[in-house]
mmCIF file of N, CA and C in Angstrom:
data_model
loop_
_atom_site.group_PDB
_atom_site.id
_atom_site.type_symbol
_atom_site.label_atom_id
_atom_site.label_comp_id
_atom_site.label_asym_id
_atom_site.label_seq_id
_atom_site.Cartn_x
_atom_site.Cartn_y
_atom_site.Cartn_z
ATOM 1 N N UNK Q 439 -5.550 -11.837 1.995
ATOM 2 C CA UNK Q 439 -5.412 -11.335 0.080
ATOM 3 C C UNK Q 439 -4.892 -9.864 -0.138
ATOM 4 N N UNK Q 440 -3.972 -9.653 -0.614
ATOM 5 C CA UNK Q 440 -3.653 -8.488 -1.103
ATOM 6 C C UNK Q 440 -3.898 -8.255 -2.494
ATOM 7 N N UNK Q 441 -4.693 -7.118 -3.049
ATOM 8 C CA UNK Q 441 -5.178 -6.808 -4.439
ATOM 9 C C UNK Q 441 -4.810 -5.927 -4.724
ATOM 10 N N UNK Q 442 -4.729 -5.792 -6.080
ATOM 11 C CA UNK Q 442 -4.501 -4.830 -6.707
ATOM 12 C C UNK Q 442 -5.688 -4.150 -7.685
ATOM 13 N N UNK Q 443 -5.039 -2.863 -8.670
ATOM 14 C CA UNK Q 443 -6.267 -2.401 -9.813
ATOM 15 C C UNK Q 443 -5.175 -2.127 -10.596
ATOM 16 N N UNK Q 444 -5.810 -2.699 -11.621
ATOM 17 C CA UNK Q 444 -4.974 -2.684 -13.022
ATOM 18 C C UNK Q 444 -6.488 -2.069 -13.896
ATOM 19 N N UNK Q 445 -5.795 -0.847 -14.766
ATOM 20 C CA UNK Q 445 -6.827 -0.006 -15.213
ATOM 21 C C UNK Q 445 -6.025 -0.243 -16.965
ATOM 22 N N UNK Q 446 -6.915 -0.204 -17.981
ATOM 23 C CA UNK Q 446 -5.880 -0.349 -19.367
ATOM 24 C C UNK Q 446 -7.339 1.002 -20.039
ATOM 25 N N UNK Q 447 -6.580 1.827 -21.074
ATOM 26 C CA UNK Q 447 -7.340 2.697 -21.806
ATOM 27 C C UNK Q 447 -6.589 3.121 -23.172
ATOM 28 N N UNK Q 448 -7.580 2.951 -23.985
ATOM 29 C CA UNK Q 448 -6.755 3.443 -25.460
ATOM 30 C C UNK Q 448 -7.395 3.127 -26.300
ATOM 31 N N UNK Q 449 -7.007 3.264 -27.733
ATOM 32 C CA UNK Q 449 -7.890 3.271 -28.869
ATOM 33 C C UNK Q 449 -7.689 1.676 -29.059
ATOM 34 N N UNK Q 450 -9.016 0.995 -29.322
ATOM 35 C CA UNK Q 450 -9.359 -0.288 -29.250
ATOM 36 C C UNK Q 450 -8.736 -1.154 -30.648
ATOM 37 N N UNK Q 451 -8.259 -2.249 -29.934
ATOM 38 C CA UNK Q 451 -7.751 -3.189 -31.004
ATOM 39 C C UNK Q 451 -7.266 -4.597 -30.896
ATOM 40 N N UNK Q 452 -7.281 -5.465 -31.464
ATOM 41 C CA UNK Q 452 -7.240 -6.763 -31.310
ATOM 42 C C UNK Q 452 -6.341 -6.989 -30.407
ATOM 43 N N UNK Q 453 -6.500 -7.996 -29.388
ATOM 44 C CA UNK Q 453 -5.521 -8.594 -28.197
ATOM 45 C C UNK Q 453 -5.221 -7.720 -27.285
ATOM 46 N N UNK Q 454 -5.745 -6.904 -27.109
ATOM 47 C CA UNK Q 454 -5.761 -6.375 -25.622
ATOM 48 C C UNK Q 454 -5.860 -7.141 -24.430
ATOM 49 N N UNK Q 455 -6.857 -7.459 -24.205
ATOM 50 C CA UNK Q 455 -7.798 -8.219 -23.564
ATOM 51 C C UNK Q 455 -6.470 -9.551 -23.359
ATOM 52 N N UNK Q 456 -6.290 -10.289 -24.106
ATOM 53 C CA UNK Q 456 -5.239 -11.504 -24.540
ATOM 54 C C UNK Q 456 -3.963 -11.305 -23.912
ATOM 55 N N UNK Q 457 -3.502 -10.161 -24.249
ATOM 56 C CA UNK Q 457 -2.166 -9.997 -23.817
ATOM 57 C C UNK Q 457 -1.787 -9.634 -22.104
ATOM 58 N N UNK Q 458 -2.730 -8.684 -22.031
ATOM 59 C CA UNK Q 458 -2.795 -8.491 -20.358
ATOM 60 C C UNK Q 458 -3.124 -9.738 -19.402
ATOM 61 N N UNK Q 459 -3.828 -10.478 -19.882
ATOM 62 C CA UNK Q 459 -4.622 -11.437 -18.990
ATOM 63 C C UNK Q 459 -3.473 -12.611 -19.445
ATOM 64 N N UNK Q 460 -2.422 -12.938 -19.862
ATOM 65 C CA UNK Q 460 -1.635 -13.915 -19.962
ATOM 66 C C UNK Q 460 -0.719 -13.362 -19.499
ATOM 67 N N UNK Q 461 -0.263 -12.232 -19.476
ATOM 68 C CA UNK Q 461 0.378 -11.648 -18.474
ATOM 69 C C UNK Q 461 0.298 -12.063 -17.163
ATOM 70 N N UNK Q 462 -0.615 -11.636 -16.742
ATOM 71 C CA UNK Q 462 -1.069 -12.227 -15.434
ATOM 72 C C UNK Q 462 -1.194 -13.604 -14.968
ATOM 73 N N UNK Q 463 -1.709 -14.289 -16.006
ATOM 74 C CA UNK Q 463 -1.711 -15.700 -15.776
ATOM 75 C C UNK Q 463 -0.062 -16.176 -15.521
ATOM 76 N N UNK Q 464 0.667 -15.869 -16.225
ATOM 77 C CA UNK Q 464 1.762 -15.978 -16.229
ATOM 78 C C UNK Q 464 2.934 -16.245 -15.056
ATOM 79 N N UNK Q 465 2.384 -14.907 -14.301
ATOM 80 C CA UNK Q 465 2.795 -14.387 -13.004
ATOM 81 C C UNK Q 465 1.753 -14.830 -11.698
ATOM 82 N N UNK Q 466 1.120 -15.815 -11.937
ATOM 83 C CA UNK Q 466 -0.060 -16.105 -11.098
ATOM 84 C C UNK Q 466 -0.627 -15.031 -10.264
ATOM 85 N N UNK Q 467 -1.027 -14.241 -11.222
ATOM 86 C CA UNK Q 467 -2.084 -12.913 -10.535
ATOM 87 C C UNK Q 467 -3.674 -13.635 -11.183
ATOM 88 N N UNK Q 468 -4.350 -13.406 -10.088
ATOM 89 C CA UNK Q 468 -5.752 -14.036 -10.377
ATOM 90 C C UNK Q 468 -6.647 -12.786 -10.058
ATOM 91 N N UNK Q 469 -7.217 -12.541 -11.596
ATOM 92 C CA UNK Q 469 -8.337 -11.757 -11.810
ATOM 93 C C UNK Q 469 -9.421 -11.914 -10.728
ATOM 94 N N UNK Q 470 -10.023 -11.228 -9.998
ATOM 95 C CA UNK Q 470 -11.148 -11.302 -9.061
ATOM 96 C C UNK Q 470 -12.339 -10.590 -9.834
ATOM 97 N N UNK Q 471 -12.158 -9.447 -10.140
ATOM 98 C CA UNK Q 471 -13.237 -8.865 -11.096
ATOM 99 C C UNK Q 471 -12.924 -8.274 -12.084
ATOM 100 N N UNK Q 472 -13.452 -7.733 -13.363
ATOM 101 C CA UNK Q 472 -13.325 -7.183 -14.472
ATOM 102 C C UNK Q 472 -14.167 -6.538 -15.179
ATOM 103 N N UNK Q 473 -14.439 -5.190 -15.589
ATOM 104 C CA UNK Q 473 -15.100 -4.198 -16.200
ATOM 105 C C UNK Q 473 -14.540 -3.920 -17.538
ATOM 106 N N UNK Q 474 -15.244 -4.163 -18.716
ATOM 107 C CA UNK Q 474 -14.361 -3.341 -19.972
ATOM 108 C C UNK Q 474 -15.995 -3.188 -20.745
ATOM 109 N N UNK Q 475 -15.293 -1.929 -21.318
ATOM 110 C CA UNK Q 475 -16.626 -1.062 -22.178
ATOM 111 C C UNK Q 475 -15.449 -0.565 -23.795
ATOM 112 N N UNK Q 476 -16.277 -0.557 -24.709
ATOM 113 C CA UNK Q 476 -15.566 -0.242 -25.473
ATOM 114 C C UNK Q 476 -16.445 1.375 -26.027
ATOM 115 N N UNK Q 477 -16.028 2.521 -26.326
ATOM 116 C CA UNK Q 477 -16.865 3.372 -26.180
ATOM 117 C C UNK Q 477 -16.361 4.439 -27.668
ATOM 118 N N UNK Q 478 -16.906 4.486 -29.043
ATOM 119 C CA UNK Q 478 -16.851 5.069 -30.078
ATOM 120 C C UNK Q 478 -15.322 4.882 -30.185
ATOM 121 N N UNK Q 479 -14.388 3.538 -30.414
ATOM 122 C CA UNK Q 479 -13.617 2.764 -30.826
ATOM 123 C C UNK Q 479 -12.693 3.021 -29.625
ATOM 124 N N UNK Q 480 -13.050 3.642 -28.209
ATOM 125 C CA UNK Q 480 -11.683 3.564 -27.440
ATOM 126 C C UNK Q 480 -12.408 2.746 -26.246
ATOM 127 N N UNK Q 481 -11.060 1.594 -26.162
ATOM 128 C CA UNK Q 481 -11.181 0.797 -25.084
ATOM 129 C C UNK Q 481 -10.925 1.117 -23.502
ATOM 130 N N UNK Q 482 -11.432 0.831 -22.481
ATOM 131 C CA UNK Q 482 -11.798 0.926 -21.005
ATOM 132 C C UNK Q 482 -11.682 -0.286 -20.240
ATOM 133 N N UNK Q 483 -10.924 -0.509 -19.781
ATOM 134 C CA UNK Q 483 -10.993 -1.779 -18.562
ATOM 135 C C UNK Q 483 -10.417 -1.513 -17.446
ATOM 136 N N UNK Q 484 -10.950 -2.458 -16.463
ATOM 137 C CA UNK Q 484 -10.624 -1.967 -15.217
ATOM 138 C C UNK Q 484 -10.506 -3.491 -14.698
ATOM 139 N N UNK Q 485 -9.558 -3.889 -13.750
ATOM 140 C CA UNK Q 485 -9.690 -5.367 -13.505
ATOM 141 C C UNK Q 485 -9.649 -5.050 -11.328
ATOM 142 N N UNK Q 486 -9.838 -5.984 -10.493
ATOM 143 C CA UNK Q 486 -9.263 -6.300 -9.389
ATOM 144 C C UNK Q 486 -8.827 -7.445 -9.495
ATOM 145 N N UNK Q 487 -7.488 -7.729 -9.033
ATOM 146 C CA UNK Q 487 -6.688 -8.707 -9.245
ATOM 147 C C UNK Q 487 -6.080 -9.097 -7.470
ATOM 148 N N UNK Q 488 -5.806 -10.395 -7.457
ATOM 149 C CA UNK Q 488 -5.570 -10.845 -6.444
ATOM 150 C C UNK Q 488 -3.668 -10.741 -6.644
ATOM 151 N N UNK Q 489 -3.095 -10.178 -6.052
ATOM 152 C CA UNK Q 489 -1.685 -10.142 -6.190
ATOM 153 C C UNK Q 489 -0.969 -10.533 -5.159
ATOM 154 N N UNK Q 490 -1.570 -11.759 -4.137
ATOM 155 C CA UNK Q 490 -0.645 -12.462 -3.051
ATOM 156 C C UNK Q 490 0.671 -13.068 -3.479
ATOM 157 N N UNK Q 491 -0.111 -13.924 -4.603
ATOM 158 C CA UNK Q 491 1.213 -14.636 -4.824
ATOM 159 C C UNK Q 491 2.216 -14.414 -5.696
ATOM 160 N N UNK Q 492 2.373 -13.028 -5.641
ATOM 161 C CA UNK Q 492 3.086 -12.725 -7.037
ATOM 162 C C UNK Q 492 4.823 -12.837 -6.381
ATOM 163 N N UNK Q 493 5.433 -13.247 -7.126
ATOM 164 C CA UNK Q 493 7.075 -13.864 -6.541
ATOM 165 C C UNK Q 493 7.955 -13.183 -7.006
ATOM 166 N N UNK Q 494 7.600 -11.690 -7.647
ATOM 167 C CA UNK Q 494 8.555 -10.703 -8.143
ATOM 168 C C UNK Q 494 8.180 -9.484 -7.623
ATOM 169 N N UNK Q 495 9.295 -8.733 -7.508
ATOM 170 C CA UNK Q 495 9.187 -7.293 -6.825
ATOM 171 C C UNK Q 495 7.496 -6.696 -7.229
ATOM 172 N N UNK Q 496 6.779 -5.974 -6.643
ATOM 173 C CA UNK Q 496 5.320 -5.337 -6.976
ATOM 174 C C UNK Q 496 5.872 -4.193 -8.304
ATOM 175 N N UNK Q 497 6.850 -3.653 -8.051
ATOM 176 C CA UNK Q 497 7.230 -2.484 -8.796
ATOM 177 C C UNK Q 497 7.566 -3.137 -9.991
ATOM 178 N N UNK Q 498 7.831 -4.773 -10.275
ATOM 179 C CA UNK Q 498 8.581 -5.249 -11.430
ATOM 180 C C UNK Q 498 7.190 -5.754 -12.211
ATOM 181 N N UNK Q 499 6.346 -5.615 -11.435
ATOM 182 C CA UNK Q 499 4.803 -6.338 -12.479
ATOM 183 C C UNK Q 499 4.248 -4.629 -12.596
ATOM 184 N N UNK Q 500 4.516 -3.825 -12.091
ATOM 185 C CA UNK Q 500 3.663 -2.522 -12.602
ATOM 186 C C UNK Q 500 4.626 -2.432 -13.848
ATOM 187 N N UNK Q 501 5.977 -1.890 -13.605
ATOM 188 C CA UNK Q 501 6.841 -2.101 -14.966
ATOM 189 C C UNK Q 501 6.325 -2.643 -16.334
ATOM 190 N N UNK Q 502 6.190 -3.959 -15.939
ATOM 191 C CA UNK Q 502 5.834 -4.958 -17.028
ATOM 192 C C UNK Q 502 5.033 -4.618 -17.575
ATOM 193 N N UNK Q 503 4.188 -4.113 -16.847
ATOM 194 C CA UNK Q 503 2.559 -4.317 -17.204
ATOM 195 C C UNK Q 503 2.530 -2.832 -18.071
ATOM 196 N N UNK Q 504 3.049 -1.803 -17.962
ATOM 197 C CA UNK Q 504 3.232 -0.520 -18.817
ATOM 198 C C UNK Q 504 4.265 -0.820 -20.099
ATOM 199 N N UNK Q 505 5.087 -1.977 -19.997
ATOM 200 C CA UNK Q 505 5.892 -2.049 -21.128
ATOM 201 C C UNK Q 505 4.892 -2.805 -22.178
ATOM 202 N N UNK Q 506 3.952 -3.661 -21.560
ATOM 203 C CA UNK Q 506 2.963 -4.278 -22.687
ATOM 204 C C UNK Q 506 2.122 -3.129 -22.810
ATOM 205 N N UNK Q 507 1.720 -2.197 -22.179
ATOM 206 C CA UNK Q 507 0.742 -0.757 -22.865
ATOM 207 C C UNK Q 507 1.188 -0.464 -23.848
ATOM 208 N N UNK Q 508 2.819 -0.212 -23.971
ATOM 209 C CA UNK Q 508 3.613 0.709 -24.768
ATOM 210 C C UNK Q 508 3.382 0.129 -26.063
ATOM 211 N N UNK Q 509 3.817 -1.344 -26.098
ATOM 212 C CA UNK Q 509 3.508 -2.332 -27.267
ATOM 213 C C UNK Q 509 2.342 -2.051 -27.944
ATOM 214 N N UNK Q 510 1.124 -2.108 -26.986
ATOM 215 C CA UNK Q 510 -0.279 -2.239 -27.900
ATOM 216 C C UNK Q 510 -0.436 -0.679 -27.864
ATOM 217 N N UNK Q 511 0.052 -0.005 -27.483
ATOM 218 C CA UNK Q 511 -0.129 1.500 -27.979
ATOM 219 C C UNK Q 511 -1.287 2.022 -26.663
ATOM 220 N N UNK Q 512 -1.785 1.117 -25.626
ATOM 221 C CA UNK Q 512 -2.296 2.090 -24.581
ATOM 222 C C UNK Q 512 -1.852 2.202 -23.339
ATOM 223 N N UNK Q 513 -2.500 2.918 -22.419
ATOM 224 C CA UNK Q 513 -1.976 2.783 -21.129
ATOM 225 C C UNK Q 513 -2.429 2.068 -19.725
ATOM 226 N N UNK Q 514 -1.635 1.367 -19.504
ATOM 227 C CA UNK Q 514 -1.868 0.230 -18.505
ATOM 228 C C UNK Q 514 -1.141 0.607 -17.248
ATOM 229 N N UNK Q 515 -2.136 1.125 -16.040
ATOM 230 C CA UNK Q 515 -1.356 1.511 -14.743
ATOM 231 C C UNK Q 515 -1.907 0.370 -13.893
ATOM 232 N N UNK Q 516 -1.210 -0.004 -13.048
ATOM 233 C CA UNK Q 516 -1.487 -0.878 -11.933
ATOM 234 C C UNK Q 516 -0.748 -0.176 -10.706
ATOM 235 N N UNK Q 517 -1.815 -0.656 -9.558
ATOM 236 C CA UNK Q 517 -1.521 0.098 -8.212
ATOM 237 C C UNK Q 517 -2.056 -1.024 -6.911
ATOM 238 N N UNK Q 518 -1.466 -0.884 -5.955
ATOM 239 C CA UNK Q 518 -1.754 -1.667 -4.818
ATOM 240 C C UNK Q 518 -3.379 -1.017 -4.292
ATOM 241 N N UNK Q 519 -4.223 -1.946 -3.807
ATOM 242 C CA UNK Q 519 -5.964 -1.386 -3.532
ATOM 243 C C UNK Q 519 -5.694 -0.451 -2.940
ATOM 244 N N UNK Q 520 -4.736 -0.337 -1.654
ATOM 245 C CA UNK Q 520 -5.222 0.563 -0.446
ATOM 246 C C UNK Q 520 -4.315 1.996 -1.160
ATOM 247 N N UNK Q 521 -3.398 2.100 -2.419
ATOM 248 C CA UNK Q 521 -3.108 3.359 -2.540
ATOM 249 C C UNK Q 521 -4.548 4.071 -3.607
ATOM 250 N N UNK Q 522 -4.997 3.076 -4.659
ATOM 251 C CA UNK Q 522 -6.281 3.248 -5.244
ATOM 252 C C UNK Q 522 -7.205 3.758 -4.401
ATOM 253 N N UNK Q 523 -7.468 3.094 -3.189
ATOM 254 C CA UNK Q 523 -8.683 3.599 -2.463
ATOM 255 C C UNK Q 523 -8.859 4.858 -1.580
ATOM 256 N N UNK Q 524 -7.230 5.160 -1.349
ATOM 257 C CA UNK Q 524 -6.956 6.689 -0.826
ATOM 258 C C UNK Q 524 -6.684 7.854 -2.055
ATOM 259 N N UNK Q 525 -6.366 7.450 -3.069
ATOM 260 C CA UNK Q 525 -6.381 8.478 -4.024
ATOM 261 C C UNK Q 525 -7.983 8.950 -4.355
ATOM 262 N N UNK Q 526 -8.537 7.607 -4.541
ATOM 263 C CA UNK Q 526 -9.897 8.014 -4.716
ATOM 264 C C UNK Q 526 -11.504 8.127 -3.851
ATOM 265 N N UNK Q 527 -10.747 8.429 -2.743
ATOM 266 C CA UNK Q 527 -11.451 8.643 -1.594
ATOM 267 C C UNK Q 527 -12.421 9.697 -1.719
ATOM 268 N N UNK Q 528 -13.684 10.032 -1.586
ATOM 269 C CA UNK Q 528 -14.526 11.509 -1.727
ATOM 270 C C UNK Q 528 -14.259 12.297 -0.203
#
């Protein structure tokens, strides 16, 4: 199984989870784990997703999620698990 890490950060508003999750479902990306908090009006979400079934190029998924974030006024980042792990190793 290939995994990806998606983070979403920005000012809270209606529809953030819905838009991101709709995109994931439409692209056969399964959510394996999710954590979401709102602190003083700021939204923060982290997802671990299964990207094994992604039929298009992974970089396209990254770009399309970033575009969704821009439309919502939040930052959406997506990267492969192995890159995330190497970047955050102590």
